[in-house]
PDB file of N, CA and C in Angstrom:
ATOM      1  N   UNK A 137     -32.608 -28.513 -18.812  1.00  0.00           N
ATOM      2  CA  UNK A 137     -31.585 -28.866 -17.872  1.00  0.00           C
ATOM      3  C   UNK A 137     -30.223 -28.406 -18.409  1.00  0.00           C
ATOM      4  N   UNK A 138     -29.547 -28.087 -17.661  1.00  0.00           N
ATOM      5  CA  UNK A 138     -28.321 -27.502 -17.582  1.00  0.00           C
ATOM      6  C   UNK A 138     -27.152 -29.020 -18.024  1.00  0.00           C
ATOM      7  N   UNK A 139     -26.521 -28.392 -19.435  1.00  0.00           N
ATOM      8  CA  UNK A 139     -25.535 -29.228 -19.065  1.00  0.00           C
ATOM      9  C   UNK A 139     -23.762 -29.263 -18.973  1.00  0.00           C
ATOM     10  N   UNK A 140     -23.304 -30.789 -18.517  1.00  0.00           N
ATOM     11  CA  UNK A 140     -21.672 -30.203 -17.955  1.00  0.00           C
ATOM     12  C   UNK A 140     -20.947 -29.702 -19.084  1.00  0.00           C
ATOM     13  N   UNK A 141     -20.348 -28.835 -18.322  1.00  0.00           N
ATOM     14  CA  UNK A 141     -19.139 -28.212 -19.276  1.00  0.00           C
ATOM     15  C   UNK A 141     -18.017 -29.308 -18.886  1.00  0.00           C
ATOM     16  N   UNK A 142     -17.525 -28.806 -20.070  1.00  0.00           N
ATOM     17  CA  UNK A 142     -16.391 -29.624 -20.382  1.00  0.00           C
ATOM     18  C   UNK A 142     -15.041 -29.207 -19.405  1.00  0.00           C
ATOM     19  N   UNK A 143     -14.331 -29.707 -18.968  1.00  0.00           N
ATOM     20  CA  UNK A 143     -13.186 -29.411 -17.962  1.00  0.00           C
ATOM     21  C   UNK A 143     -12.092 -28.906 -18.372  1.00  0.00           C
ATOM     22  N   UNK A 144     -11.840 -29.145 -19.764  1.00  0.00           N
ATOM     23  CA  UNK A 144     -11.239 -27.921 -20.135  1.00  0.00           C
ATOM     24  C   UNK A 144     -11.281 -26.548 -20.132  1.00  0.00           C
ATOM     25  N   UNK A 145     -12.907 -25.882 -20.635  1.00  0.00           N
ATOM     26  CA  UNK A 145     -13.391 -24.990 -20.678  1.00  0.00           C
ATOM     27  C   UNK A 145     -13.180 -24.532 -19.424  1.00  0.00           C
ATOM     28  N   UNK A 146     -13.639 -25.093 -18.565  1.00  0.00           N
ATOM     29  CA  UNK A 146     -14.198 -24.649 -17.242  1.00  0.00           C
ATOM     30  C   UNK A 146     -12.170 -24.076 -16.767  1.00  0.00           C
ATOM     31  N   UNK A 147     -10.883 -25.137 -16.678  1.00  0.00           N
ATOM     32  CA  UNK A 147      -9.593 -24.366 -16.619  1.00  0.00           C
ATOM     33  C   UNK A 147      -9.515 -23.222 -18.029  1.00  0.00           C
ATOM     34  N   UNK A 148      -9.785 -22.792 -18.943  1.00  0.00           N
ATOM     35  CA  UNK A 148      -9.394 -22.207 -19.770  1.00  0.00           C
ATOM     36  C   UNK A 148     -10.489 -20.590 -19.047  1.00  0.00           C
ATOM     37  N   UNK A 149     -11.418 -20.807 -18.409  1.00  0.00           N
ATOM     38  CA  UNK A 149     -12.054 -19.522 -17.724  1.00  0.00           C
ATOM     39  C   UNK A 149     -11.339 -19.348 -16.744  1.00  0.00           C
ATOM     40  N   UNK A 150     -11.210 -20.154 -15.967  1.00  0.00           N
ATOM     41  CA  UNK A 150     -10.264 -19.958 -14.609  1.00  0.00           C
ATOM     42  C   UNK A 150      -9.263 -19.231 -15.190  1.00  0.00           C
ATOM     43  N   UNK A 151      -8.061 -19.764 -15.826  1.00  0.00           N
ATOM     44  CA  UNK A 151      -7.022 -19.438 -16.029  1.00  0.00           C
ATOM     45  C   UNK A 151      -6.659 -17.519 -16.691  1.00  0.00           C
ATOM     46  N   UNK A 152      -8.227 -17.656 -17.735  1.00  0.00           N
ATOM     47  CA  UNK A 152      -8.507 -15.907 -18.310  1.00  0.00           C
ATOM     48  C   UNK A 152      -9.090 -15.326 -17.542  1.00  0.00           C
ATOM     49  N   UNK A 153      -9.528 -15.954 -16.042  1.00  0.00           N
ATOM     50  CA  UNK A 153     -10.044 -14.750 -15.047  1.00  0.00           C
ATOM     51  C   UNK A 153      -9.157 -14.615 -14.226  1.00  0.00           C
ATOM     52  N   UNK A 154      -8.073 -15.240 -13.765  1.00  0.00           N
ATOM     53  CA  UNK A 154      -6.742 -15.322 -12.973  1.00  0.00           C
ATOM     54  C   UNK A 154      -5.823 -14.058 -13.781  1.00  0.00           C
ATOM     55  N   UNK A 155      -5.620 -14.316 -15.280  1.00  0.00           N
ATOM     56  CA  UNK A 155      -4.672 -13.564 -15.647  1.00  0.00           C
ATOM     57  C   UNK A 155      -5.253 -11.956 -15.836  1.00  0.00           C
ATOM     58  N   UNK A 156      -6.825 -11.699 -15.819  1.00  0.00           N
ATOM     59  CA  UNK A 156      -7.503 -10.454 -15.648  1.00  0.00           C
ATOM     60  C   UNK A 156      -7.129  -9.695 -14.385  1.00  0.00           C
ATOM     61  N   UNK A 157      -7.351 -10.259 -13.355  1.00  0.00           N
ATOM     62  CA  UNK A 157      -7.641 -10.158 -12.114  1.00  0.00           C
ATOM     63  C   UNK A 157      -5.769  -9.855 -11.864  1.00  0.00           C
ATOM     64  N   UNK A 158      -4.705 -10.620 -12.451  1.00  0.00           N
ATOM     65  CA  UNK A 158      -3.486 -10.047 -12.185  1.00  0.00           C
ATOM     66  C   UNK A 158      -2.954  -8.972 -12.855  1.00  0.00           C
ATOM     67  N   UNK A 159      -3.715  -8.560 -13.908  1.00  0.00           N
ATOM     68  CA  UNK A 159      -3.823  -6.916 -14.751  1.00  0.00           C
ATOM     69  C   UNK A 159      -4.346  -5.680 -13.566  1.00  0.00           C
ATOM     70  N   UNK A 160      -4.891  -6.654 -13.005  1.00  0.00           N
ATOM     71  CA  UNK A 160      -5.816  -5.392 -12.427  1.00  0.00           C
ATOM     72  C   UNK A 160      -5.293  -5.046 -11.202  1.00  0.00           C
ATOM     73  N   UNK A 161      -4.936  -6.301 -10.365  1.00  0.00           N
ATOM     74  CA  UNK A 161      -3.984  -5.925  -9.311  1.00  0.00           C
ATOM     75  C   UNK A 161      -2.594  -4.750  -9.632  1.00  0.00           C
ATOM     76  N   UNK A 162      -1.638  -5.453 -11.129  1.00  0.00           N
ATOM     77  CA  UNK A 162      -0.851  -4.810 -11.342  1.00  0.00           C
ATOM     78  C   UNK A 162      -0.945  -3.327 -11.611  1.00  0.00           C
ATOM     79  N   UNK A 163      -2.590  -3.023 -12.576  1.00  0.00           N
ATOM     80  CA  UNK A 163      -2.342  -2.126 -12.737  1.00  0.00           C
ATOM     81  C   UNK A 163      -2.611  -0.775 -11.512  1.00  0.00           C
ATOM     82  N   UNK A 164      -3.785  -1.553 -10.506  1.00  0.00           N
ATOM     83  CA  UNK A 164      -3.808  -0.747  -8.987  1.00  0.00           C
ATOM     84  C   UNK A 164      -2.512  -0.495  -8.184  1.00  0.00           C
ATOM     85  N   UNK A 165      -1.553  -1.256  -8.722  1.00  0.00           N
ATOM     86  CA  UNK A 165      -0.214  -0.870  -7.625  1.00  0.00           C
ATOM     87  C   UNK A 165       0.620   0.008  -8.390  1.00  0.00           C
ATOM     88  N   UNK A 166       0.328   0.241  -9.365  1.00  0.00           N
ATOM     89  CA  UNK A 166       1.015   1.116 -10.384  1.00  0.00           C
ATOM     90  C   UNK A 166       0.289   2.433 -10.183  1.00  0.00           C
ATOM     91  N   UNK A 167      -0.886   2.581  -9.928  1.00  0.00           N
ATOM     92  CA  UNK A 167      -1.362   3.985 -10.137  1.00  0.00           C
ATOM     93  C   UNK A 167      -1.841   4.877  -8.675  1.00  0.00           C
ATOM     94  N   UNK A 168      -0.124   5.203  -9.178  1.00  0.00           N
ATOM     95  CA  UNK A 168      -0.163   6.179  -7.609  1.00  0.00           C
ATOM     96  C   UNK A 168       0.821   7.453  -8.610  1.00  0.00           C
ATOM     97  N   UNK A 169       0.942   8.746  -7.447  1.00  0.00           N
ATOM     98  CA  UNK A 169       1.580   9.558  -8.140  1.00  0.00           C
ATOM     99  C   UNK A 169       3.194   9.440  -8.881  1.00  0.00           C
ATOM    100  N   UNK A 170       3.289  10.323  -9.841  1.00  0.00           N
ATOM    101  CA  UNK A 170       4.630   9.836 -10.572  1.00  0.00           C
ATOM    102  C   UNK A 170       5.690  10.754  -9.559  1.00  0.00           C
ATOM    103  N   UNK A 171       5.381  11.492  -9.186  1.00  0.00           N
ATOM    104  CA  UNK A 171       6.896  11.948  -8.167  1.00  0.00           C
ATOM    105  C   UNK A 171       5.914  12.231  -6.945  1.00  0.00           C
ATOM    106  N   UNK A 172       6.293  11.668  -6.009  1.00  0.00           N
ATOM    107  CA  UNK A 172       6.180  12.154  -4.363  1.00  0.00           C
ATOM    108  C   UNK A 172       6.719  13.258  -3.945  1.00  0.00           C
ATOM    109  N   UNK A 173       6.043  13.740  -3.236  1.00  0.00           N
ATOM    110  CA  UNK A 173       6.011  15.198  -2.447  1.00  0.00           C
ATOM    111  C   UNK A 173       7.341  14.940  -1.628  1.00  0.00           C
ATOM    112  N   UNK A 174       8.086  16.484  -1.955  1.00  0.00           N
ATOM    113  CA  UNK A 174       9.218  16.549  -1.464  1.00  0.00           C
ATOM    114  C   UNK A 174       9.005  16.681   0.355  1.00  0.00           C
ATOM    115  N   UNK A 175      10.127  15.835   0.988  1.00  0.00           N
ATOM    116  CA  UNK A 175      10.283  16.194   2.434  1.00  0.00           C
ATOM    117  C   UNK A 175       9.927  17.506   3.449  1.00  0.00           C
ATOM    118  N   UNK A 176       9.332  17.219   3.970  1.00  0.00           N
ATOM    119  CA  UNK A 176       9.243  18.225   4.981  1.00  0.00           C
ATOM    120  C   UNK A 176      10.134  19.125   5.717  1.00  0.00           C
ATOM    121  N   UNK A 177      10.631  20.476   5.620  1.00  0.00           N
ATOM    122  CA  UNK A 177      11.537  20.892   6.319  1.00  0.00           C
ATOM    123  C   UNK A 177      11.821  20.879   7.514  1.00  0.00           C
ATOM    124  N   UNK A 178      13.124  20.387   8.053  1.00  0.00           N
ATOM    125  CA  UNK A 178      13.660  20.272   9.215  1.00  0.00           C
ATOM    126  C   UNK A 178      12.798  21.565  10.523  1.00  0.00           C
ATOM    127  N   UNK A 179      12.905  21.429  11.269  1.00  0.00           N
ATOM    128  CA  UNK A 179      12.188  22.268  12.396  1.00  0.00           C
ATOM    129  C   UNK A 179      13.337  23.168  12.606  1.00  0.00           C
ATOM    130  N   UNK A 180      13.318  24.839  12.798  1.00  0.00           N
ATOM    131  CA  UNK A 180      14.460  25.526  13.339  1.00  0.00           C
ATOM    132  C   UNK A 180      14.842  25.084  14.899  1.00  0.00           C
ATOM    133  N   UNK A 181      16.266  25.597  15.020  1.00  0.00           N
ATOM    134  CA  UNK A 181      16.666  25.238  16.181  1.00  0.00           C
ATOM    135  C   UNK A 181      15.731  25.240  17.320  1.00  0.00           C
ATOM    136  N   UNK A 182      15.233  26.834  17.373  1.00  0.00           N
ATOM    137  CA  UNK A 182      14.692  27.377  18.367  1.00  0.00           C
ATOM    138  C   UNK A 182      13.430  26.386  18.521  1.00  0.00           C
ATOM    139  N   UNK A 183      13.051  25.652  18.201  1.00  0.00           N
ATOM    140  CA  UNK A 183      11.385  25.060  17.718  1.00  0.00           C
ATOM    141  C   UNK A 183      11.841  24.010  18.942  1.00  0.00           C
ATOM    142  N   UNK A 184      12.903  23.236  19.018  1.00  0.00           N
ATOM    143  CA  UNK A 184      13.145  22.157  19.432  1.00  0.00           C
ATOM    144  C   UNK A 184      13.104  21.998  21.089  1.00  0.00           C
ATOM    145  N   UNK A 185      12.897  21.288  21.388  1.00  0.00           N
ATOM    146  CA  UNK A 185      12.338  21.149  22.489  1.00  0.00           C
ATOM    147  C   UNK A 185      13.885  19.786  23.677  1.00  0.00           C
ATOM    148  N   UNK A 186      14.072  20.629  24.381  1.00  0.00           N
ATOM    149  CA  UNK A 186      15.650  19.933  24.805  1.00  0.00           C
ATOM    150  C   UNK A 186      15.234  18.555  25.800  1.00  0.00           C
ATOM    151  N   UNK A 187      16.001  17.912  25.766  1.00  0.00           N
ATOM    152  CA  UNK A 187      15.552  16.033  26.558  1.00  0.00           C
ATOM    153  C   UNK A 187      15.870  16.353  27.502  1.00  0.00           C
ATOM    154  N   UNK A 188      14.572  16.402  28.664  1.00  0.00           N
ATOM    155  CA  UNK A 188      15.426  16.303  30.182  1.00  0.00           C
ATOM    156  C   UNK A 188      14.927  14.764  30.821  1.00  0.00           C
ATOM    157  N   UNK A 189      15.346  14.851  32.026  1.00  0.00           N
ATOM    158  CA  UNK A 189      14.936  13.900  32.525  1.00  0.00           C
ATOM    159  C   UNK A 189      13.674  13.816  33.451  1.00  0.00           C
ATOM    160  N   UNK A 190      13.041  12.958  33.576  1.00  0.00           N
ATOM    161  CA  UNK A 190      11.669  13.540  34.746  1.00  0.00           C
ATOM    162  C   UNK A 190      11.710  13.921  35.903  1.00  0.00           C
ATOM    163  N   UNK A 191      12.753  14.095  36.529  1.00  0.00           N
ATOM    164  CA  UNK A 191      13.100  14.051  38.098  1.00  0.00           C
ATOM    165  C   UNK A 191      13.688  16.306  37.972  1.00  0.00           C
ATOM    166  N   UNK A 192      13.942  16.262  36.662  1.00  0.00           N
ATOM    167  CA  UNK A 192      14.532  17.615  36.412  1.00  0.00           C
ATOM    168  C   UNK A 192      13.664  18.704  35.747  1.00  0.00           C
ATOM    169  N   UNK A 193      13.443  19.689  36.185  1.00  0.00           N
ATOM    170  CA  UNK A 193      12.674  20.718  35.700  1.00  0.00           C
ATOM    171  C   UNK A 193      13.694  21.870  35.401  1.00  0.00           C
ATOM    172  N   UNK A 194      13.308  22.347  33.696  1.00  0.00           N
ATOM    173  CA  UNK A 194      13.975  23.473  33.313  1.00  0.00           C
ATOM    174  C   UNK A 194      13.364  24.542  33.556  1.00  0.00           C
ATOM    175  N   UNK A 195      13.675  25.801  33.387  1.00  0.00           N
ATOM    176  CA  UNK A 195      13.274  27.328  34.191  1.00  0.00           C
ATOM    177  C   UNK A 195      14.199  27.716  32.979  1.00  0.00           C
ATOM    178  N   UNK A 196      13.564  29.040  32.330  1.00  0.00           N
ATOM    179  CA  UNK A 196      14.248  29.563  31.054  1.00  0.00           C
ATOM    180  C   UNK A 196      13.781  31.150  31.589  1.00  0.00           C
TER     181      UNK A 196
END
């Protein structure tokens, strides 16, 4: 037969699987790339596409 652990023990596991488990979180939010990819270049003028309204049709 199985017997009780003591209630200390039993917080002293809790507490070293809590502080594991916050290594591990920390270290997953940490491991991403060290510099991010530079911005995307702006679109040339000509690319752009002008705001009309729906009632208005452009003809070029």
């Amino acid at each position: 037969m199985l017997e009780r652990t003591r209630t200390a023990a039993r917080y002293a596991r809790a507490l070293a699987a809590a502080v594991a488990a916050m290594a591990c979180l920390l270290l997953a939010a940490n491991a991403g790339p060290a510099d991010p990819a530079p911005p995307p270049a702006p679109a040339p003028e000509r690319d752009a596409v002008p705001v009309t309204d729906s009632l208005v049709t452009v003809t070029r």
